[in-house]
XYZ file of C-alpha atoms in Angstrom:
627
model
C 165.043 18.274 22.563
C 167.344 21.241 23.170
C 164.552 23.630 22.183
C 162.228 21.703 24.501
C 164.773 22.088 27.277
C 164.940 25.827 26.518
C 161.133 26.016 26.868
C 160.641 23.808 29.921
C 163.609 24.960 32.046
C 162.439 28.600 32.471
C 158.856 27.443 32.982
C 159.517 24.905 35.716
C 162.257 26.975 37.368
C 160.121 30.059 37.761
C 156.944 28.099 38.581
C 158.771 26.052 41.242
C 160.146 29.183 42.865
C 156.803 30.991 42.861
C 155.020 27.862 44.202
C 156.409 28.741 47.614
C 153.589 31.255 47.920
C 151.221 28.317 48.340
C 152.597 27.821 51.812
C 149.671 28.077 54.292
C 151.888 30.244 56.526
C 151.809 32.948 53.821
C 148.008 32.860 53.419
C 148.317 30.244 50.657
C 147.650 31.739 47.208
C 145.595 29.634 44.832
C 147.184 27.764 41.938
C 145.695 30.247 39.474
C 147.514 33.162 41.111
C 150.746 31.132 41.201
C 150.538 30.515 37.456
C 149.661 34.173 36.805
C 152.651 35.481 38.788
C 154.949 32.956 37.089
C 153.734 34.132 33.673
C 154.439 37.776 34.608
C 157.974 36.828 35.667
C 158.520 34.868 32.435
C 157.339 37.775 30.265
C 159.711 40.079 32.140
C 162.577 37.612 31.727
C 162.181 37.349 27.959
C 161.481 41.071 27.548
C 164.898 41.849 29.053
C 166.825 39.480 26.771
C 167.515 42.204 24.197
C 169.526 44.105 26.815
C 172.174 41.423 26.683
C 173.584 39.177 29.390
C 176.632 41.370 29.934
C 174.547 44.277 31.271
C 173.219 42.290 34.232
C 175.768 39.470 34.444
C 177.649 41.173 37.258
C 174.809 40.206 39.658
C 174.505 36.609 38.417
C 177.461 35.167 40.305
C 176.490 36.742 43.685
C 172.913 35.455 43.322
C 174.032 31.896 42.462
C 176.636 31.824 45.262
C 174.127 33.187 47.782
C 171.531 30.657 46.634
C 173.901 27.711 46.918
C 175.156 28.747 50.328
C 171.562 29.263 51.505
C 170.377 25.794 50.506
C 173.573 24.220 51.843
C 173.231 25.889 55.263
C 169.492 25.131 55.450
C 170.173 21.505 54.536
C 172.834 21.251 57.248
C 170.423 22.826 59.741
C 167.743 20.253 58.922
C 170.221 17.388 59.234
C 171.322 18.503 62.676
C 167.792 19.254 63.875
C 165.787 16.353 62.501
C 167.993 13.341 61.818
C 171.830 13.489 62.048
C 172.048 9.794 61.133
C 170.882 10.624 57.598
C 174.545 10.630 56.546
C 174.370 6.852 56.562
C 172.198 7.085 53.429
C 175.333 7.982 51.432
C 176.310 4.305 51.497
C 175.717 2.524 48.152
C 174.356 -0.369 50.188
C 171.028 1.421 50.493
C 170.727 1.809 46.714
C 170.718 -1.949 46.237
C 168.434 -2.376 49.244
C 165.999 0.194 47.849
C 165.661 -1.480 44.448
C 165.444 -4.930 46.027
C 162.518 -3.858 48.172
C 160.631 -1.661 45.701
C 161.264 -3.508 42.424
C 159.407 -2.038 39.456
C 158.076 0.887 41.503
C 161.624 1.815 42.454
C 162.671 1.805 38.813
C 159.720 4.046 37.856
C 160.634 6.402 40.692
C 163.901 7.146 38.905
C 161.887 9.553 36.755
C 161.260 11.609 39.894
C 164.784 11.168 41.241
C 165.999 12.587 37.938
C 164.472 15.955 38.831
C 166.847 16.179 41.793
C 169.819 16.558 39.432
C 168.212 18.463 36.540
C 168.933 22.153 36.552
C 172.565 21.694 37.511
C 173.399 21.048 33.862
C 172.255 24.589 32.997
C 175.534 25.984 34.245
C 177.352 24.067 31.543
C 175.468 26.194 29.043
C 177.884 28.946 30.085
C 180.821 27.155 28.460
C 180.746 29.897 25.837
C 181.335 32.496 28.551
C 183.636 30.692 31.016
C 186.397 28.130 30.788
C 185.763 24.423 31.331
C 188.209 24.388 34.284
C 186.365 27.156 36.135
C 183.020 25.381 35.674
C 184.456 22.057 36.921
C 185.958 23.776 39.986
C 182.660 25.522 40.781
C 180.677 22.297 40.352
C 182.932 20.107 42.475
C 183.785 22.712 45.096
C 180.431 24.459 45.649
C 177.461 23.174 43.670
C 177.715 19.455 44.351
C 178.336 19.706 48.131
C 175.505 22.235 48.582
C 173.065 20.078 46.607
C 173.965 16.971 48.625
C 173.504 18.842 51.909
C 170.138 20.252 50.776
C 168.687 16.910 49.658
C 170.007 15.148 52.745
C 168.397 17.923 54.848
C 165.059 17.413 53.082
C 165.337 13.665 53.645
C 166.025 14.281 57.349
C 163.056 16.631 57.535
C 160.727 14.153 55.791
C 161.825 11.326 58.115
C 160.029 13.199 60.866
C 157.425 15.105 58.821
C 156.180 12.757 56.118
C 152.885 14.655 55.444
C 154.958 17.610 54.195
C 156.213 15.648 51.178
C 154.121 17.726 48.743
C 156.346 20.819 49.288
C 159.277 19.646 51.371
C 161.685 22.385 50.294
C 159.752 25.430 51.450
C 158.247 23.678 54.452
C 161.703 22.665 55.677
C 162.866 26.302 55.758
C 162.736 27.972 59.194
C 159.869 30.478 59.282
C 162.022 33.637 59.796
C 164.033 32.780 56.665
C 161.098 32.005 54.373
C 160.833 35.354 52.550
C 164.579 35.921 52.072
C 164.958 32.394 50.678
C 161.874 32.875 48.488
C 163.330 36.011 46.931
C 166.730 34.348 46.399
C 165.037 31.275 44.905
C 163.118 33.391 42.409
C 166.233 35.296 41.400
C 168.198 32.016 41.069
C 165.436 30.613 38.847
C 165.770 33.658 36.589
C 169.567 33.239 36.452
C 169.276 29.548 35.611
C 166.679 30.300 32.959
C 168.980 32.966 31.500
C 171.737 30.408 31.041
C 169.555 27.923 29.123
C 168.013 30.680 26.985
C 171.473 31.921 26.000
C 172.465 28.323 25.226
C 169.412 27.956 22.963
C 170.437 31.118 21.075
C 173.966 29.732 20.652
C 172.765 26.353 19.337
C 170.353 27.974 16.884
C 173.169 30.224 15.612
C 175.406 27.217 14.986
C 172.556 25.377 13.217
C 172.051 28.496 11.124
C 175.771 28.587 10.201
C 175.594 24.949 9.090
C 172.540 25.607 6.909
C 170.146 23.607 9.079
C 167.886 26.405 10.259
C 166.006 29.246 8.543
C 167.839 32.595 8.493
C 167.169 34.637 11.611
C 168.565 37.858 13.023
C 171.574 37.356 15.311
C 172.435 40.311 17.536
C 175.760 40.334 19.376
C 174.951 42.013 22.657
C 178.502 42.294 23.976
C 181.457 44.020 22.385
C 183.949 42.099 24.503
C 182.445 38.636 25.138
C 182.026 36.799 21.866
C 179.484 34.164 22.893
C 176.743 36.508 24.096
C 174.103 36.766 21.395
C 170.394 37.520 21.125
C 167.992 36.179 18.478
C 164.690 38.100 18.595
C 162.601 35.543 16.697
C 163.728 32.632 18.882
C 163.322 34.732 22.024
C 159.635 35.500 21.360
C 158.918 31.950 20.215
C 160.396 30.610 23.462
C 158.327 33.100 25.474
C 155.073 32.099 23.758
C 155.842 28.400 24.257
C 156.764 28.913 27.917
C 153.491 30.719 28.561
C 151.591 28.022 26.669
C 153.159 25.294 28.802
C 152.497 27.172 32.063
C 148.885 27.999 31.194
C 148.187 24.671 29.486
C 149.452 22.287 32.169
C 149.079 24.469 35.292
C 150.562 21.567 37.268
C 154.210 21.509 38.282
C 154.169 17.703 38.502
C 153.133 17.323 34.865
C 155.646 19.970 33.743
C 158.273 18.133 35.787
C 157.591 14.924 33.856
C 158.107 16.759 30.557
C 161.195 18.549 31.863
C 162.804 15.343 33.125
C 162.358 13.570 29.786
C 163.800 16.522 27.893
C 166.848 16.784 30.146
C 167.736 13.110 30.253
C 167.295 12.786 26.478
C 169.721 15.680 25.952
C 172.167 14.060 28.370
C 171.950 10.664 26.673
C 172.376 12.103 23.166
C 175.328 14.193 24.424
C 176.966 11.072 25.815
C 176.557 9.267 22.476
C 178.003 12.216 20.567
C 180.818 12.515 23.100
C 181.841 8.946 22.353
C 182.248 9.966 18.723
C 184.318 12.997 19.754
C 186.646 10.700 21.682
C 187.322 8.693 18.526
C 187.356 11.282 15.739
C 188.455 14.488 17.506
C 190.635 13.329 20.385
C 191.929 10.391 18.292
C 191.610 7.955 21.199
C 191.240 4.198 21.016
C 187.785 2.828 20.158
C 187.877 0.805 23.371
C 188.165 3.998 25.459
C 185.136 5.430 23.669
C 183.196 2.203 24.147
C 183.968 2.085 27.895
C 182.863 5.708 28.250
C 179.621 5.013 26.384
C 178.828 1.820 28.309
C 179.520 3.341 31.751
C 177.744 6.678 31.427
C 175.244 5.515 28.802
C 174.018 2.667 31.032
C 173.324 5.058 33.899
C 171.532 7.560 31.702
C 169.639 4.814 29.868
C 168.195 3.656 33.188
C 166.915 7.167 33.939
C 165.722 7.576 30.340
C 163.731 4.330 30.463
C 161.979 5.509 33.635
C 161.315 8.987 32.172
C 159.745 7.432 29.058
C 157.053 5.966 31.305
C 155.917 9.532 31.989
C 155.085 10.258 28.339
C 151.286 10.077 28.865
C 151.611 12.327 31.965
C 153.191 15.307 30.194
C 156.303 13.713 28.727
C 154.813 14.073 25.256
C 155.381 17.850 25.322
C 159.176 17.837 24.617
C 158.664 15.072 22.036
C 156.091 17.214 20.212
C 158.376 20.288 20.350
C 161.320 18.237 19.079
C 159.199 16.893 16.211
C 158.039 20.360 15.139
C 161.498 21.926 15.174
C 163.110 18.877 13.579
C 160.537 19.098 10.784
C 161.339 22.770 10.250
C 165.077 22.066 10.139
C 164.634 19.100 7.821
C 162.385 20.983 5.378
C 164.773 23.955 5.323
C 167.836 21.770 4.763
C 166.047 19.683 2.113
C 164.812 22.717 0.167
C 168.176 24.474 0.379
C 169.967 21.313 -0.713
C 167.635 20.829 -3.710
C 168.145 24.440 -4.743
C 171.915 23.986 -4.540
C 171.725 20.814 -6.627
C 169.737 22.718 -9.277
C 172.474 25.362 -9.430
C 175.105 22.636 -9.625
C 173.376 20.824 -12.500
C 172.612 24.003 -14.467
C 176.004 25.696 -14.371
C 176.995 27.828 -17.327
C 179.510 26.017 -19.505
C 182.903 27.610 -20.008
C 182.541 27.017 -23.736
C 179.503 29.325 -23.789
C 181.447 32.049 -21.965
C 184.443 31.721 -24.264
C 182.210 32.046 -27.344
C 180.956 35.379 -26.006
C 184.458 36.865 -26.038
C 186.049 39.271 -23.517
C 183.088 41.645 -23.811
C 180.709 38.778 -22.927
C 178.608 39.900 -25.890
C 177.441 43.008 -24.022
C 178.657 46.438 -22.997
C 181.226 46.369 -20.169
C 180.641 49.429 -17.958
C 182.949 50.802 -15.224
C 182.616 49.241 -11.801
C 182.932 45.936 -9.937
C 180.005 43.502 -9.963
C 179.906 41.097 -7.026
C 177.694 38.143 -7.951
C 176.738 36.117 -4.893
C 176.390 32.376 -5.436
C 176.495 29.165 -3.426
C 178.687 27.428 -6.001
C 182.381 27.070 -5.278
C 183.131 25.983 -8.866
C 181.660 26.998 -12.184
C 179.388 29.888 -13.154
C 175.815 29.902 -11.809
C 172.771 29.951 -14.068
C 171.814 33.373 -12.714
C 174.723 34.892 -14.648
C 173.394 33.721 -18.036
C 169.918 34.836 -17.007
C 171.285 38.310 -16.232
C 173.423 38.576 -19.373
C 170.609 37.537 -21.712
C 168.174 40.077 -20.231
C 170.381 43.154 -19.756
C 172.622 44.846 -22.359
C 175.501 45.775 -20.021
C 177.632 44.360 -17.237
C 180.487 45.569 -15.065
C 184.102 45.890 -16.095
C 185.258 43.507 -13.350
C 183.150 40.529 -12.244
C 183.691 38.670 -8.973
C 181.668 35.580 -8.101
C 181.449 35.638 -4.296
C 180.645 32.481 -2.346
C 180.174 32.741 1.438
C 180.666 29.376 3.118
C 180.476 28.182 6.724
C 183.037 25.509 7.481
C 182.786 22.966 10.354
C 185.437 24.637 12.521
C 184.797 27.234 15.276
C 186.892 30.074 13.803
C 188.682 30.852 10.544
C 191.674 33.241 10.918
C 191.345 36.402 8.844
C 194.517 35.468 6.910
C 192.900 32.188 5.792
C 189.415 33.523 5.122
C 189.724 34.524 1.439
C 190.198 32.080 -1.417
C 190.752 33.783 -4.777
C 190.697 32.252 -8.245
C 190.188 33.221 -11.901
C 187.374 32.367 -14.264
C 188.191 32.327 -17.941
C 191.134 34.066 -19.656
C 192.816 37.065 -18.041
C 191.334 39.616 -20.433
C 187.799 38.647 -19.251
C 188.501 40.195 -15.791
C 186.383 37.538 -14.055
C 187.379 36.222 -10.629
C 186.052 33.991 -7.913
C 186.206 34.714 -4.183
C 185.260 32.178 -1.515
C 184.830 33.757 1.918
C 185.012 31.168 4.680
C 183.561 31.575 8.164
C 183.598 29.222 11.146
C 180.328 28.399 12.850
C 181.331 30.674 15.769
C 182.665 33.528 13.634
C 180.780 36.824 13.585
C 179.496 37.466 10.065
C 178.989 41.167 10.634
C 178.955 44.127 8.299
C 182.647 44.214 7.479
C 183.323 47.797 6.472
C 186.638 46.793 4.869
C 185.241 43.902 2.808
C 185.553 45.737 -0.511
C 189.092 46.851 0.359
C 190.044 43.302 1.419
C 188.574 41.991 -1.801
C 190.567 44.374 -3.990
C 193.770 43.604 -2.091
C 193.122 39.865 -2.355
C 192.567 39.991 -6.118
C 195.669 42.178 -6.580
C 197.775 39.727 -4.601
C 196.351 36.793 -6.559
C 197.192 38.510 -9.851
C 200.778 39.028 -8.663
C 201.078 35.426 -7.405
C 199.766 34.107 -10.719
C 202.214 36.278 -12.685
C 205.149 35.103 -10.565
C 204.215 31.434 -11.142
C 203.805 32.080 -14.871
C 207.221 33.808 -14.985
C 208.865 30.892 -13.214
C 207.328 28.467 -15.722
C 208.296 30.713 -18.658
C 204.776 31.271 -20.019
C 202.050 33.815 -19.501
C 199.318 31.986 -21.338
C 195.700 32.445 -20.443
C 193.955 29.706 -18.579
C 190.230 29.045 -18.705
C 189.893 28.207 -15.032
C 192.623 29.196 -12.598
C 193.305 27.471 -9.337
C 192.075 28.790 -5.984
C 194.658 30.257 -3.637
C 194.504 31.404 -0.027
C 195.269 35.124 -0.003
C 196.328 36.984 3.113
C 194.626 40.343 3.595
C 196.564 41.712 6.568
C 199.815 42.186 4.659
C 199.948 44.564 1.675
C 203.365 43.484 0.397
C 203.423 41.656 -2.891
C 200.182 43.146 -4.197
C 201.692 45.848 -6.395
C 199.448 48.377 -4.648
C 200.059 51.138 -2.138
C 197.333 51.754 0.429
C 197.041 54.917 2.448
C 194.319 56.540 4.521
C 192.470 59.354 2.771
C 192.141 62.798 4.309
C 188.885 64.635 3.846
C 190.334 66.597 0.925
C 191.738 63.475 -0.660
C 188.447 61.660 -0.173
C 186.556 64.510 -1.790
C 189.010 64.618 -4.673
C 188.847 60.868 -5.066
C 185.071 61.007 -4.979
C 185.022 63.704 -7.666
C 187.438 61.730 -9.814
C 185.411 58.609 -9.292
C 182.205 60.305 -10.360
C 183.940 61.741 -13.407
C 184.999 58.315 -14.636
C 181.882 56.556 -13.452
C 178.880 55.922 -15.613
C 176.526 56.798 -12.797
C 173.762 59.202 -13.661
C 173.025 62.406 -11.761
C 169.992 60.715 -10.199
C 172.065 57.805 -8.917
C 174.732 60.109 -7.568
C 172.106 62.108 -5.688
C 170.676 58.893 -4.246
C 174.176 57.915 -3.095
C 174.550 61.264 -1.358
C 171.177 60.851 0.384
C 172.135 57.360 1.490
C 175.405 58.597 2.965
C 173.613 61.401 4.797
C 171.023 59.024 6.249
C 173.746 56.630 7.360
C 176.231 59.247 8.485
C 176.848 57.401 11.734
C 178.002 54.208 10.061
C 179.669 55.858 7.085
C 181.785 58.022 9.333
C 183.269 54.921 10.955
C 184.437 53.498 7.669
C 188.128 53.515 6.997
C 188.581 55.628 3.867
C 191.575 54.361 1.890
C 192.996 55.007 -1.539
C 194.695 52.414 -3.730
C 197.578 53.318 -6.023
C 199.856 51.176 -8.160
C 203.316 51.030 -6.649
C 205.516 52.944 -9.113
C 208.727 51.846 -7.418
C 208.000 48.142 -7.749
C 208.904 46.396 -11.007
C 205.614 45.056 -12.330
C 204.957 43.227 -15.578
C 203.110 45.560 -17.995
C 200.252 43.088 -18.403
C 199.894 42.818 -14.626
C 199.991 46.616 -14.369
C 197.165 46.870 -16.896
C 195.082 44.358 -14.959
C 195.686 46.172 -11.666
C 194.873 49.470 -13.322
C 191.536 48.084 -14.560
C 190.810 46.748 -11.070
C 191.462 50.125 -9.410
C 189.431 52.027 -11.991
C 186.538 49.635 -11.426
C 186.855 50.052 -7.644
C 186.748 53.846 -7.924
C 183.712 53.652 -10.231
C 181.743 51.775 -7.591
C 180.769 48.308 -6.439
C 177.406 46.652 -7.167
C 176.100 43.595 -5.286
C 174.129 41.157 -7.434
C 172.095 38.417 -5.774
C 169.439 36.018 -6.989
C 165.843 36.446 -5.831
C 164.830 32.839 -6.306
C 161.451 31.122 -6.261
C 161.679 27.403 -5.599
C 158.958 25.171 -7.004
C 158.537 21.403 -7.131
C 158.450 19.784 -10.551
C 155.040 18.835 -11.884
C 155.802 15.108 -11.670
C 156.829 15.344 -7.987
C 154.980 13.258 -5.408
C 152.523 14.793 -2.963
C 154.914 14.865 -0.005
C 157.683 16.615 -1.966
C 155.198 19.081 -3.466
C 153.909 20.008 0.002
C 157.443 20.267 1.436
C 158.744 22.540 -1.353
C 155.713 24.551 -2.526
C 154.197 25.183 0.878
C 156.487 24.416 3.852
C 159.796 25.578 2.342
C 158.128 28.519 0.592
C 156.538 29.615 3.875
C 159.893 29.438 5.691
C 161.644 31.437 2.954
C 158.995 34.147 3.003
C 159.125 34.525 6.766
C 162.880 34.357 7.371
C 165.493 37.043 6.796
C 166.452 37.671 3.192
C 169.922 36.647 2.018
C 170.838 40.294 1.301
C 170.140 41.199 4.936
C 172.014 38.154 6.235
C 175.033 38.984 4.073
C 174.862 42.674 5.139
C 174.623 43.937 1.558
C 174.007 47.717 1.314
C 170.590 48.304 -0.291
C 171.789 51.308 -2.310
C 174.147 48.998 -4.248
C 171.934 45.882 -4.395
C 170.674 44.326 -7.654
C 168.290 41.370 -7.353
C 167.723 38.993 -10.258
C 164.547 36.898 -10.166
C 164.682 33.230 -11.124
C 162.390 30.224 -10.728
C 163.993 26.940 -9.633
C 162.115 23.752 -10.515
C 163.620 21.142 -8.221
């Protein structure tokens, strides 16, 4: 329903604002021209999304404030001019009187009354940009009073001009103020639409982090404000759907029915989830949560029941959108989960690795091999597939697992978990990199440096624990430990920035010890020239073993191997998997895996792009998964 809200809010906001041009006083444009102008505004709105909210946000607040003050003043003017006694309608007595007189028709009318409050919730989409306290203050101090004055003014106007009910807002505006208010209304519709579009981007990003949405490109449009993002694929999908709704329905009443159902459904689901937050996050009594759910849920359920009656008159649109996107998310999550279970059930046994010996039965060449896997324990099947098909592997192997955890942010000092695989002489490690669902998984230029520092610190920590226990015996599977990357003490290494001469000397030394061919070295040079802008921003550092620190000889040898491998180069190894359903699978599973999931994988961003792996150092290993 959130995606439906993101589609319907811009459509109805812009179309409602432009509908003022149907006023007979302005020569009354036809409905076709109204829809055409609204579509042009919508295309312009989505075309500007890539610029980022922060570039135009400085005019958002003045537009919203001017809009609210305008409708508040106009509402007050209509109250004074047409019916000052309209203030009596604030009494709850008239609510009971209204339902007593109208009965079932009054209950059904709640679906229309709902539209009087929808749109105000869009400002809460800015919780990622502003504090909750500032939004509460703005709502209570400005938004709510201005809305009440405006709707009371329209009620006062209609009490004396009932035939104008079809467009009471624009018809209640004094003629000299029509065009200024029309312009402000259009700009306010754009601002409100911007808020819900940004909220849709944010929700999709969090679904992506939790593995519930296909991989898409996430662009952070602001260097200073963390929550401002742009997702090109979602942006253009929303634009196409908005245009389809505007051109397909061409009736603001029908779109209003769909919009009302989407909004109240989101509100009701939010209330239900909030009751769970009260229990599990805030650790409050179950009774408090139940009272909250009963009070607010009963009110929203009444509106929801009335909105459901509008399903045949356009309310089916958000239901259809929700079904489509829910199906996409379910298929993606199901396929990804089945692929993970295949990896989990086909892990390489430690006995097989131990039988290969420290050389793994192949030639160990200089360099570090980073093998990306989704497993947090064990060795993935892709490793045995690689070893049995190639005669050589890197001197140091690191199995890297990138995981999103259900917390907003993970501090940098708690991000890396390091462990060992097999005996020490195998030089095989495991690194789990943890991100929160709001963390920025960007191209971290210091990732390789952080990784080397983390492994060095882990080696030292393991040696210290072994010394305290009086044994330095090899273990087949070491424990995982949180390793801090911001402090270099206790690693046995000295880190210093490289000057240009040092970098050149280090590069020459690295190439001398490396097994890279002349062709590969020339490709590396071409890559660095083509990416001179990004390469120049990298922090060039050199690692050296601290000669002043007393280090166990075996630890010194391991650190020396690690540094030599780092200087020789780092290769990124990732599986290029093909997921197929087993032959004995039922028809539904076969369609979901072989067609739906395969289509999503082919048309989403590749894992190497999502993980920001440099192409010059990427090795892809093809495998077929029968799930």
